[in-house]
Coordinates of C-alpha atoms in Angstrom, one line a residue:
Chain A
M1 CA -22.4 -30.4 23.1
W2 CA -24.5 -27.4 22.0
K3 CA -23.3 -25.5 25.0
R4 CA -19.6 -25.8 24.1
L5 CA -20.5 -24.8 20.5
N6 CA -22.2 -21.6 21.7
L7 CA -19.2 -20.8 23.9
G8 CA -17.0 -20.9 20.9
K9 CA -19.4 -18.7 18.9
V10 CA -19.5 -16.2 21.7
F11 CA -15.7 -16.1 21.8
V12 CA -15.5 -15.6 18.0
Y13 CA -18.1 -12.8 17.9
A14 CA -16.6 -11.1 20.9
L15 CA -13.1 -11.1 19.4
L16 CA -14.4 -9.8 16.0
I17 CA -16.4 -7.1 17.7
V18 CA -13.4 -6.0 19.7
I19 CA -11.3 -5.8 16.5
A20 CA -14.0 -3.9 14.6
L21 CA -14.4 -1.5 17.5
S22 CA -10.7 -0.8 17.5
M23 CA -11.1 0.3 14.0
L24 CA -14.2 2.4 14.4
L25 CA -13.6 4.1 17.7
P26 CA -10.6 6.1 16.6
F27 CA -12.7 7.6 13.9
V28 CA -15.5 8.4 16.3
R29 CA -12.9 10.2 18.4
V30 CA -11.4 12.1 15.4
V31 CA -14.9 13.3 14.4
S32 CA -15.8 14.2 18.0
L33 CA -12.6 16.2 18.6
S34 CA -13.0 18.0 15.3
I35 CA -16.5 19.3 16.2
S36 CA -15.8 20.1 19.9
S37 CA -14.9 23.4 21.3
R38 CA -11.4 24.3 22.4
V39 CA -11.9 24.4 26.2
P40 CA -13.4 20.9 26.7
V41 CA -10.7 19.5 24.4
E42 CA -7.9 21.2 26.4
R43 CA -9.4 20.0 29.7
N44 CA -9.5 16.5 28.2
Y45 CA -13.3 16.1 28.6
V46 CA -13.7 14.8 25.1
K47 CA -13.1 11.0 24.9
F48 CA -15.4 9.6 22.2
L49 CA -18.3 12.0 22.4
P50 CA -18.2 15.7 21.3
K51 CA -18.6 18.5 23.9
E52 CA -20.0 22.0 23.1
I53 CA -20.4 21.2 19.4
T54 CA -19.1 23.8 17.0
M55 CA -18.1 23.9 13.4
D56 CA -15.4 26.6 14.0
S57 CA -12.5 24.2 13.3
Y58 CA -13.9 23.4 9.9
R59 CA -14.6 27.0 9.2
H60 CA -11.0 27.9 10.0
V61 CA -9.6 24.9 8.1
M62 CA -11.6 25.8 5.0
A63 CA -10.5 29.4 5.2
E64 CA -6.9 28.4 5.1
K65 CA -5.3 29.1 1.7
R66 CA -2.8 26.2 2.0
I67 CA -5.7 23.7 2.6
W68 CA -7.5 24.9 -0.5
Q69 CA -4.3 24.7 -2.5
S70 CA -3.4 21.2 -1.4
M71 CA -7.0 20.1 -1.8
G72 CA -6.8 21.4 -5.4
V73 CA -3.5 19.5 -6.0
T74 CA -4.8 16.3 -4.5
I75 CA -8.1 16.4 -6.4
F76 CA -6.3 17.1 -9.7
V77 CA -3.8 14.4 -9.2
T78 CA -6.5 11.9 -8.2
V79 CA -9.0 12.6 -10.9
F80 CA -6.5 13.1 -13.8
G81 CA -4.2 10.4 -12.6
T82 CA -7.0 7.8 -12.2
I83 CA -8.3 8.5 -15.7
L84 CA -4.9 8.3 -17.2
S85 CA -4.1 5.1 -15.3
I86 CA -7.3 3.4 -16.3
V87 CA -6.9 4.3 -19.9
V88 CA -3.2 3.1 -20.1
T89 CA -3.8 0.0 -18.0
S90 CA -6.9 -1.2 -19.8
L91 CA -5.3 -0.6 -23.3
M92 CA -2.3 -2.7 -22.3
A93 CA -4.4 -5.3 -20.4
Y94 CA -6.6 -5.7 -23.5
A95 CA -3.7 -6.3 -25.8
V96 CA -2.0 -8.9 -23.6
S97 CA -5.4 -10.6 -23.1
R98 CA -5.8 -11.3 -26.8
K99 CA -4.4 -14.6 -28.1
E100 CA -3.7 -13.1 -31.6
F101 CA -1.2 -10.7 -30.0
K102 CA 2.0 -12.6 -30.4
P103 CA 4.4 -11.0 -27.9
R104 CA 1.8 -11.3 -25.1
R105 CA 4.0 -13.7 -23.0
G106 CA 7.1 -11.6 -23.5
V107 CA 5.2 -8.4 -22.5
M108 CA 3.8 -10.0 -19.4
I109 CA 7.3 -11.3 -18.3
F110 CA 8.7 -7.8 -19.0
V111 CA 6.0 -6.4 -16.6
L112 CA 6.2 -9.1 -13.9
L113 CA 10.0 -8.8 -13.8
T114 CA 9.6 -5.3 -12.4
M115 CA 7.8 -6.8 -9.4
V116 CA 10.7 -9.0 -8.6
F117 CA 13.6 -6.6 -9.4
Q118 CA 12.7 -3.4 -7.8
A119 CA 14.9 -0.4 -8.4
P120 CA 16.3 1.4 -5.3
V121 CA 14.8 4.7 -4.4
I122 CA 17.7 6.9 -5.4
P123 CA 18.0 5.9 -9.1
F124 CA 14.2 6.3 -9.3
F125 CA 14.5 9.8 -7.7
L126 CA 17.3 10.7 -10.2
T127 CA 15.2 9.4 -13.1
V128 CA 12.3 11.6 -12.2
K129 CA 14.7 14.4 -11.7
S130 CA 16.4 14.0 -15.1
L131 CA 12.9 13.9 -16.7
R132 CA 12.6 17.4 -15.3
L133 CA 9.5 16.5 -13.4
L134 CA 10.8 17.6 -10.0
N135 CA 8.4 20.1 -8.3
T136 CA 5.6 19.6 -10.8
V137 CA 2.3 17.8 -10.3
W138 CA 3.4 15.3 -13.0
A139 CA 6.0 13.9 -10.5
L140 CA 3.0 12.9 -8.5
I141 CA 1.1 11.4 -11.4
L142 CA 3.4 9.8 -14.0
P143 CA 5.4 7.5 -11.7
L144 CA 2.1 5.8 -10.6
V145 CA 0.4 5.4 -14.0
V146 CA 0.6 1.7 -14.3
N147 CA 0.6 -0.8 -11.4
A148 CA 1.7 -4.2 -12.5
F149 CA -0.6 -5.9 -10.0
N150 CA -3.7 -4.0 -11.3
L151 CA -2.7 -4.8 -14.8
V152 CA -2.6 -8.5 -14.0
I153 CA -6.0 -8.4 -12.4
M154 CA -7.5 -6.5 -15.3
R155 CA -5.9 -8.9 -17.9
S156 CA -7.3 -12.0 -16.2
F157 CA -10.8 -10.3 -16.2
F158 CA -10.5 -9.4 -19.9
E159 CA -9.6 -13.0 -20.7
E160 CA -13.0 -14.1 -19.3
T161 CA -14.8 -12.2 -22.0
P162 CA -16.7 -14.8 -24.0
E163 CA -15.0 -15.4 -27.3
A164 CA -18.3 -15.5 -29.1
L165 CA -18.9 -11.8 -28.2
I166 CA -15.5 -10.8 -29.6
D167 CA -16.2 -12.8 -32.8
S168 CA -19.6 -11.3 -33.4
G169 CA -17.9 -7.9 -33.0
R170 CA -15.3 -8.8 -35.5
I171 CA -18.0 -9.9 -38.0
D172 CA -19.7 -6.5 -37.5
G173 CA -16.4 -5.0 -38.6
C174 CA -15.1 -3.8 -35.2
G175 CA -11.4 -3.0 -34.9
D176 CA -9.6 -3.7 -31.6
A177 CA -10.2 -0.3 -30.3
R178 CA -14.0 -0.6 -30.8
L179 CA -13.9 -4.1 -29.4
L180 CA -12.3 -2.9 -26.2
F181 CA -14.6 0.1 -25.7
A182 CA -17.8 -1.3 -26.9
I183 CA -17.7 -4.9 -25.8
V184 CA -14.9 -5.8 -23.4
L185 CA -15.0 -2.8 -21.0
P186 CA -18.8 -2.7 -20.6
T187 CA -18.7 -6.3 -19.4
A188 CA -15.8 -5.6 -17.0
K189 CA -17.5 -2.9 -15.0
P190 CA -16.8 -4.5 -11.6
V191 CA -13.1 -4.8 -12.3
L192 CA -13.0 -1.3 -13.6
A193 CA -14.7 0.0 -10.5
T194 CA -12.3 -1.9 -8.3
I195 CA -9.1 -0.9 -10.2
S196 CA -10.3 2.8 -10.3
L197 CA -10.6 2.7 -6.6
F198 CA -7.2 1.2 -6.1
Y199 CA -5.6 3.8 -8.4
A200 CA -7.6 6.7 -6.9
V201 CA -6.5 5.7 -3.4
S202 CA -2.9 5.5 -4.4
Y203 CA -3.1 9.0 -5.8
W204 CA -5.1 10.4 -3.0
N205 CA -2.7 9.1 -0.4
I206 CA 0.4 10.1 -2.2
F207 CA 3.0 11.0 0.5
Y208 CA 6.6 9.7 -0.1
N209 CA 6.7 10.9 -3.7
A210 CA 5.5 14.3 -2.6
L211 CA 8.1 14.4 0.1
M212 CA 10.8 13.6 -2.4
F213 CA 9.7 15.5 -5.5
I214 CA 7.8 18.6 -4.3
Y215 CA 9.4 21.6 -2.7
D216 CA 6.8 24.3 -3.3
Q217 CA 4.3 24.8 -0.5
A218 CA 1.6 25.5 -3.2
L219 CA 2.1 22.1 -4.8
Q220 CA 2.0 20.0 -1.6
P221 CA -0.8 17.4 -1.5
L222 CA -3.2 17.0 1.4
Q223 CA -1.3 14.2 3.1
I224 CA 1.7 16.4 3.6
I225 CA -0.5 19.1 5.2
V226 CA -2.1 16.5 7.5
R227 CA 1.4 15.4 8.6
S228 CA 2.6 19.0 9.1
Y229 CA 0.1 19.3 12.1
V230 CA 1.9 16.6 13.9
E231 CA 5.2 18.4 13.5
T232 CA 3.8 21.6 14.9
S233 CA 1.8 19.9 17.6
V234 CA 3.6 21.4 20.6
E235 CA 0.8 23.4 22.1
T236 CA 1.7 27.0 22.7
P237 CA -0.5 28.3 25.5
G238 CA -2.4 31.4 24.9
V239 CA -2.2 31.2 21.1
Y240 CA -5.8 30.1 20.7
L241 CA -7.4 31.8 23.7
D242 CA -10.0 33.9 21.9
V243 CA -11.1 31.3 19.4
N244 CA -13.1 28.1 19.6
Y245 CA -10.5 25.8 18.1
N246 CA -6.9 24.7 18.8
N247 CA -4.2 22.7 17.1
T248 CA -5.8 19.4 18.0
T249 CA -9.3 20.3 16.7
L250 CA -7.8 21.8 13.6
Q251 CA -5.7 18.7 13.0
M252 CA -8.8 16.4 13.4
A253 CA -10.9 18.6 11.1
T254 CA -8.1 18.3 8.5
I255 CA -8.0 14.5 8.9
I256 CA -11.7 14.4 8.2
V257 CA -11.4 16.6 5.2
A258 CA -8.6 14.5 3.9
T259 CA -10.4 11.1 4.4
L260 CA -14.0 12.0 3.7
P261 CA -13.9 11.3 -0.1
I262 CA -12.5 7.8 0.5
L263 CA -15.0 7.1 3.3
L264 CA -17.8 8.2 1.0
V265 CA -16.8 6.2 -2.1
Y266 CA -15.3 3.1 -0.7
P267 CA -18.3 1.3 0.9
F268 CA -20.2 1.5 -2.4
L269 CA -17.4 -0.2 -4.3
Q270 CA -16.7 -2.8 -1.6
K271 CA -19.1 -5.3 -3.0
Y272 CA -16.9 -5.7 -6.1
F273 CA -13.6 -6.4 -4.5
T274 CA -14.2 -9.5 -2.5
A275 CA -13.4 -12.9 -3.8
G276 CA -13.7 -12.5 -7.6
V277 CA -11.1 -9.8 -8.2
M278 CA -8.5 -11.2 -5.8
V279 CA -8.8 -14.8 -7.1
G280 CA -7.8 -13.5 -10.5
A281 CA -4.7 -12.1 -9.0
V282 CA -3.7 -15.1 -6.9
K283 CA -4.1 -17.4 -9.9
E284 CA -0.9 -15.8 -11.4
Chain B
M1 CA 15.6 -20.7 -41.5
V2 CA 13.4 -21.4 -38.5
A3 CA 14.5 -18.1 -37.0
R4 CA 13.6 -16.2 -40.2
Q5 CA 10.2 -17.8 -40.3
K6 CA 9.6 -16.7 -36.8
R7 CA 10.7 -13.2 -37.4
E8 CA 8.6 -12.9 -40.5
S9 CA 5.5 -14.1 -38.6
I10 CA 6.1 -11.5 -35.9
W11 CA 6.2 -8.8 -38.6
G12 CA 3.1 -10.2 -40.1
N13 CA 1.5 -10.3 -36.8
M14 CA 2.4 -6.7 -36.2
R15 CA 0.9 -5.7 -39.6
R16 CA -2.3 -7.6 -39.1
H17 CA -2.8 -6.4 -35.5
K18 CA -1.3 -3.0 -35.6
A19 CA -3.9 -1.6 -33.1
L20 CA -2.8 -4.1 -30.4
Y21 CA 0.8 -3.0 -30.7
W22 CA -0.2 0.6 -30.4
M23 CA -2.2 -0.2 -27.3
T24 CA 0.7 -1.6 -25.4
L25 CA 2.9 1.4 -26.3
P26 CA 2.0 3.8 -23.5
G27 CA 2.2 1.1 -20.9
M28 CA 5.6 -0.2 -22.2
L29 CA 6.9 3.4 -22.2
Y30 CA 5.8 3.7 -18.6
F31 CA 7.6 0.5 -17.5
I32 CA 10.7 1.4 -19.4
L33 CA 10.9 5.0 -18.0
F34 CA 9.9 4.4 -14.4
K35 CA 11.0 0.8 -13.8
Y36 CA 13.8 -0.2 -16.2
V37 CA 15.7 3.1 -16.4
P38 CA 16.0 3.3 -12.6
L39 CA 17.0 -0.3 -12.5
L40 CA 19.8 0.4 -15.0
G41 CA 20.6 3.6 -13.0
S42 CA 21.5 1.4 -10.1
V43 CA 24.9 1.2 -11.6
I44 CA 25.7 4.4 -9.8
A45 CA 26.2 2.3 -6.8
F46 CA 29.6 1.4 -8.4
Q47 CA 30.4 5.0 -9.3
D48 CA 31.3 8.1 -7.6
Y49 CA 28.2 9.7 -9.0
Q50 CA 28.3 13.5 -9.5
I51 CA 25.1 15.2 -10.5
F52 CA 26.7 17.5 -13.0
K53 CA 28.7 14.8 -14.7
G54 CA 25.8 12.5 -14.9
L55 CA 25.8 8.7 -15.3
L56 CA 28.1 8.5 -18.3
K57 CA 30.9 10.7 -17.1
S58 CA 31.0 9.9 -13.4
P59 CA 34.1 7.9 -12.4
W60 CA 33.8 4.2 -11.7
V61 CA 34.9 3.1 -8.2
G62 CA 34.1 -0.6 -8.2
L63 CA 33.0 -1.8 -4.8
E64 CA 34.2 1.2 -2.9
N65 CA 30.7 2.3 -1.9
F66 CA 29.8 -1.1 -0.6
I67 CA 33.1 -1.3 1.4
Y68 CA 32.3 2.1 2.8
I69 CA 28.9 1.1 4.1
F70 CA 30.1 -2.2 5.5
Q71 CA 32.8 -0.4 7.4
Y72 CA 30.4 2.3 8.7
P73 CA 29.3 1.5 12.3
D74 CA 26.0 3.2 11.9
F75 CA 25.1 0.9 9.0
Y76 CA 24.9 -2.1 11.4
R77 CA 22.7 -0.3 13.8
I78 CA 20.3 0.6 11.0
L79 CA 20.4 -2.8 9.4
G80 CA 19.9 -4.3 12.9
N81 CA 16.8 -2.1 13.4
T82 CA 15.5 -3.0 10.0
V83 CA 16.0 -6.8 10.6
K84 CA 14.5 -6.6 14.0
I85 CA 11.3 -4.8 12.9
G86 CA 11.1 -7.0 9.7
F87 CA 11.4 -10.1 11.8
A88 CA 8.7 -9.0 14.3
Q89 CA 6.5 -8.0 11.4
I90 CA 6.6 -11.5 10.0
L91 CA 6.3 -13.2 13.4
Y92 CA 3.3 -11.2 14.5
G93 CA 2.0 -9.6 11.4
F94 CA 1.9 -12.5 9.1
P95 CA -0.4 -14.9 11.1
A96 CA -2.9 -12.1 11.9
P97 CA -4.9 -12.1 8.7
I98 CA -5.0 -15.9 8.6
L99 CA -6.5 -15.9 12.1
L100 CA -8.9 -13.2 11.1
A101 CA -10.0 -15.1 8.0
L102 CA -10.7 -18.2 10.1
L103 CA -12.7 -16.1 12.6
L104 CA -14.7 -14.4 9.8
N105 CA -15.4 -17.8 8.3
E106 CA -17.3 -18.6 11.5
V107 CA -19.7 -15.8 11.0
G108 CA -22.8 -17.4 9.5
N109 CA -24.9 -14.3 8.9
R110 CA -24.0 -12.9 5.5
K111 CA -25.1 -9.4 6.2
L112 CA -23.1 -9.2 9.4
K113 CA -20.1 -10.7 7.7
R114 CA -20.2 -8.0 4.9
C115 CA -20.6 -5.3 7.5
M116 CA -17.6 -6.6 9.4
Q117 CA -15.6 -6.7 6.2
T118 CA -16.4 -3.1 5.4
V119 CA -15.1 -2.0 8.7
L120 CA -12.0 -4.3 8.6
Y121 CA -10.9 -3.2 5.1
L122 CA -11.3 0.4 5.9
P123 CA -7.9 1.2 7.5
H124 CA -6.2 -0.2 4.4
F125 CA -7.4 2.8 2.4
L126 CA -6.0 5.4 4.8
S127 CA -2.6 6.9 4.4
W128 CA 0.1 6.5 7.1
A129 CA 0.1 10.3 7.4
I130 CA -3.5 10.1 8.7
I131 CA -3.0 6.9 10.8
G132 CA 0.1 8.5 12.3
S133 CA -1.8 11.6 13.3
I134 CA -4.5 9.6 14.9
L135 CA -2.0 7.5 16.8
F136 CA -0.1 10.5 18.0
D137 CA -3.4 11.8 19.5
L138 CA -4.5 8.5 21.0
L139 CA -1.1 7.9 22.7
S140 CA -0.5 11.6 23.8
L141 CA -0.8 12.7 27.4
N142 CA -4.4 13.7 26.8
G143 CA -5.0 10.5 24.7
V144 CA -7.4 7.7 25.5
V145 CA -4.7 5.3 26.6
N146 CA -3.2 7.6 29.1
S147 CA -6.7 8.6 30.4
V148 CA -7.3 5.0 31.2
R149 CA -3.9 4.8 32.9
T150 CA -4.6 7.8 35.1
A151 CA -8.1 6.6 35.9
F152 CA -6.4 3.5 37.4
G153 CA -4.0 5.7 39.3
M154 CA -1.0 5.0 37.1
D155 CA 1.4 7.6 35.7
P156 CA 0.8 8.6 32.1
I157 CA 3.4 7.4 29.5
L158 CA 4.6 9.4 26.5
Y159 CA 4.4 6.4 24.2
M160 CA 5.5 8.0 21.0
Q161 CA 8.7 9.3 22.7
K162 CA 9.7 6.0 24.3
A163 CA 12.2 3.9 22.5
D164 CA 10.9 0.7 24.1
C165 CA 7.5 1.3 22.7
F166 CA 8.5 2.0 19.1
V167 CA 8.6 -1.5 17.7
P168 CA 5.4 -2.6 19.3
I169 CA 3.6 0.5 18.0
V170 CA 4.9 -0.2 14.5
I171 CA 3.8 -3.8 14.6
L172 CA 0.4 -3.2 16.1
S173 CA -0.4 -0.3 13.8
S174 CA 0.5 -2.3 10.7
I175 CA -1.5 -5.2 11.9
W176 CA -4.4 -2.8 12.6
K177 CA -4.1 -1.3 9.1
E178 CA -3.5 -4.3 6.9
M179 CA -5.0 -7.3 8.8
G180 CA -8.4 -7.0 7.2
W181 CA -7.2 -6.4 3.7
S182 CA -4.7 -9.2 3.7
A183 CA -7.4 -11.6 4.9
I184 CA -9.2 -11.2 1.5
V185 CA -6.8 -13.7 -0.1
Y186 CA -7.4 -16.3 2.6
L187 CA -11.2 -15.7 2.5
A188 CA -11.2 -16.3 -1.2
A189 CA -9.2 -19.5 -0.7
I190 CA -11.7 -20.6 2.0
A191 CA -14.6 -19.9 -0.3
G192 CA -13.0 -22.3 -2.7
I193 CA -13.1 -25.3 -0.3
S194 CA -15.7 -27.9 -1.2
P195 CA -18.7 -27.8 1.2
E196 CA -18.8 -31.6 1.0
L197 CA -15.8 -31.8 3.2
Y198 CA -17.6 -30.0 5.9
E199 CA -20.7 -32.0 5.5
A200 CA -18.7 -35.2 5.9
A201 CA -17.1 -33.7 9.0
V202 CA -20.4 -32.8 10.5
V203 CA -21.6 -36.4 10.0
E204 CA -18.6 -37.6 11.8
G205 CA -19.5 -35.2 14.7
A206 CA -16.6 -32.7 14.3
S207 CA -17.1 -29.4 16.1
R208 CA -16.6 -26.1 14.3
L209 CA -13.2 -25.7 16.0
K210 CA -12.1 -29.2 14.7
Q211 CA -13.4 -28.3 11.2
A212 CA -11.3 -25.2 11.2
L213 CA -8.2 -27.0 12.5
Y214 CA -8.4 -30.1 10.4
I215 CA -10.2 -29.0 7.2
T216 CA -9.9 -25.2 6.6
F217 CA -6.4 -24.7 7.9
P218 CA -4.7 -27.6 6.0
L219 CA -6.4 -26.5 2.8
L220 CA -5.2 -23.0 3.3
L221 CA -1.6 -24.1 3.5
P222 CA -0.8 -23.7 -0.2
T223 CA -2.0 -20.1 -0.1
I224 CA -0.2 -19.5 3.2
T225 CA 3.0 -20.8 1.6
V226 CA 2.8 -18.5 -1.4
M227 CA 1.9 -15.5 0.7
F228 CA 4.8 -16.3 3.1
L229 CA 7.3 -16.5 0.3
L230 CA 6.2 -13.2 -1.2
R231 CA 6.4 -11.7 2.3
V232 CA 9.9 -13.0 2.9
G233 CA 11.1 -11.4 -0.4
N234 CA 10.0 -8.1 1.1
F235 CA 11.6 -8.8 4.5
L236 CA 13.6 -5.6 4.5
N237 CA 10.9 -3.5 2.7
L238 CA 9.2 -2.2 5.8
G239 CA 7.6 0.7 4.1
F240 CA 9.2 4.1 4.4
E241 CA 6.0 6.0 5.1
Q242 CA 5.0 4.2 8.3
I243 CA 8.4 4.5 10.0
Y244 CA 8.9 8.0 8.9
V245 CA 5.5 9.1 10.2
L246 CA 5.8 7.3 13.5
M247 CA 9.4 8.2 14.3
T248 CA 10.2 11.0 16.7
P249 CA 13.7 12.3 17.7
M250 CA 13.5 10.2 20.9
T251 CA 12.8 7.0 19.0
Q252 CA 15.3 7.5 16.2
S253 CA 17.9 5.2 17.8
V254 CA 15.6 2.2 17.4
G255 CA 13.4 3.5 14.5
D256 CA 16.0 4.4 11.9
I257 CA 15.8 1.8 9.1
L258 CA 17.5 1.5 5.7
D259 CA 14.6 3.3 4.0
T260 CA 14.6 6.4 6.3
Y261 CA 18.4 6.4 6.2
V262 CA 18.4 6.4 2.3
Y263 CA 15.9 9.3 2.4
Q264 CA 17.9 11.3 4.8
Y265 CA 21.4 10.9 3.2
G266 CA 20.3 10.3 -0.4
V267 CA 17.3 12.4 -1.2
L268 CA 18.0 15.2 1.3
E269 CA 21.8 15.3 1.4
G270 CA 22.7 14.1 -2.1
K271 CA 25.0 11.1 -1.2
Y272 CA 23.5 9.3 -4.2
S273 CA 26.1 6.5 -4.8
M274 CA 26.4 5.4 -1.2
T275 CA 22.6 5.3 -0.7
T276 CA 22.1 3.5 -4.0
A277 CA 24.6 0.9 -2.7
I278 CA 22.4 0.5 0.4
G279 CA 19.3 0.2 -1.8
L280 CA 20.9 -2.4 -4.0
F281 CA 22.1 -4.4 -1.0
K282 CA 18.5 -4.4 0.2
S283 CA 17.1 -5.6 -3.1
I284 CA 19.7 -8.4 -3.5
F285 CA 19.2 -9.5 0.1
G286 CA 15.4 -9.8 -0.5
L287 CA 15.9 -11.7 -3.7
V288 CA 18.4 -14.2 -2.1
L289 CA 16.2 -14.7 0.8
M290 CA 13.2 -15.4 -1.4
V291 CA 15.1 -17.9 -3.6
L292 CA 16.4 -19.6 -0.5
C293 CA 13.0 -19.9 1.1
N294 CA 11.5 -21.0 -2.2
S295 CA 13.9 -23.9 -2.6
L296 CA 13.5 -24.8 1.1
S297 CA 9.7 -24.8 0.6
K298 CA 9.9 -26.8 -2.5
Y299 CA 12.2 -29.3 -0.7
A300 CA 9.9 -29.6 2.3
T301 CA 6.4 -29.2 0.8
G302 CA 6.8 -29.4 -2.9
R303 CA 5.3 -26.0 -3.3
G304 CA 6.9 -22.7 -4.4
V305 CA 6.1 -19.5 -6.1
Y306 CA 7.9 -20.4 -9.2

């Protein structure tokens, strides 16, 4: 009996380890390629471990003007967008979480309907165009300000705030704005952290909207630049002969630059978004 | 009389809780501008929309745009590609997170489980632009897969340029990206199962496999049904970014889907009315499919999303 049990366990763990490795090894390879020298990369000596370690690819990437520009755009869009999203979403979520707000049901239906009836891309594109947002950073920010799903999660968390806390606040003479910022938000830190991450990732990874709305090279976000390496990936022999990098190592270095912020922030926030947050969403 | 009373109380409510109304204003504005206005703008599917005339002055053409796309031979190729990929995504992609959640549930060590989850959720946070770039490298002539092939004396294959490989690459990469993240819902549902059930099963001498098959899985079914219905509603929404990023000129014949077609002819070439008609067709198709599956599910299991 115990032997069969262990066999099953071995199988489960082996499978999980294979899956996890399939997710980790590509990153190991990206890092290794980005810090290897050109010659071993071209001779295909680099599999998962770096050869002839050099930081030249990073030096070159960081010296490129378009990388700095797009980095600036992406950071601005992410920071400003996330703040705006959190403010707008939490204001709205608070209102619809209060029982004394009469149209709360109507407002929620109004929001949830947009999840069922999604507008086609072209009218969306034309709307952004007629708002004169085309080719501005606002075209990357404003269309993503509120996510209905995030709003629903936030609302169900706000509803958990003990009514006694709200009442004591009211007795102290707090208005709704004070209640939200002094009582509800501080008790909802985990959900704030999670939703901020969700928003930040959606701004950081913005791609299709940039493809549609931005023509200027100087306004392109990082993801478009990452993609542009694939399009120019036909290796021209002799171009990189006197340097320590080539198109592949530069591409990998750019990928690292474009993912590092997420890789740094995400593990610290992970503890918040397991069961609790998602259960709130599924309840709907 | 009743109606007036109600209206009065709404006004009173508004006066008493002015702040709450102000708080919803920016959000409402957002939904109106970026969700409802485009939804109304879909009427250009029934117009010959001209950008200088605008929505109000463009001539109405009835169903002409729809007739045009249904008579256009390319449309069926693209719809076929979309349906084929969408079907494969559900067939292979949908069960993956359920299996993963069942596997993860067998990990007893909490720390190990958390570590696993960190790794498994990670790809969800990366953009398709990045995953595409990584895939192009892994599957290139110098990539790891071809290195293994040549080590075994086989000829290297240009995977990204092979039409036969396109759909499997799309399916595998989206499973790879979203499997961990989608498993969260199922993990949460598993966490809600009463431990007494397992204790009783252990007393009866059920193995872990039997517990998973006869306790965990049946109790997951309601969650699975809901997730399935939501997924079916998005049957044709394959996600533009993934396909756009993975497609090469050699794979365009099998990779072109409704979304990439709309981008090419709508956004880039300005055939707004025709591509809106395609978009509208896609939305309605998804909606009908979901309603159909929902009533089917209600009939068969008594469960639905609404």
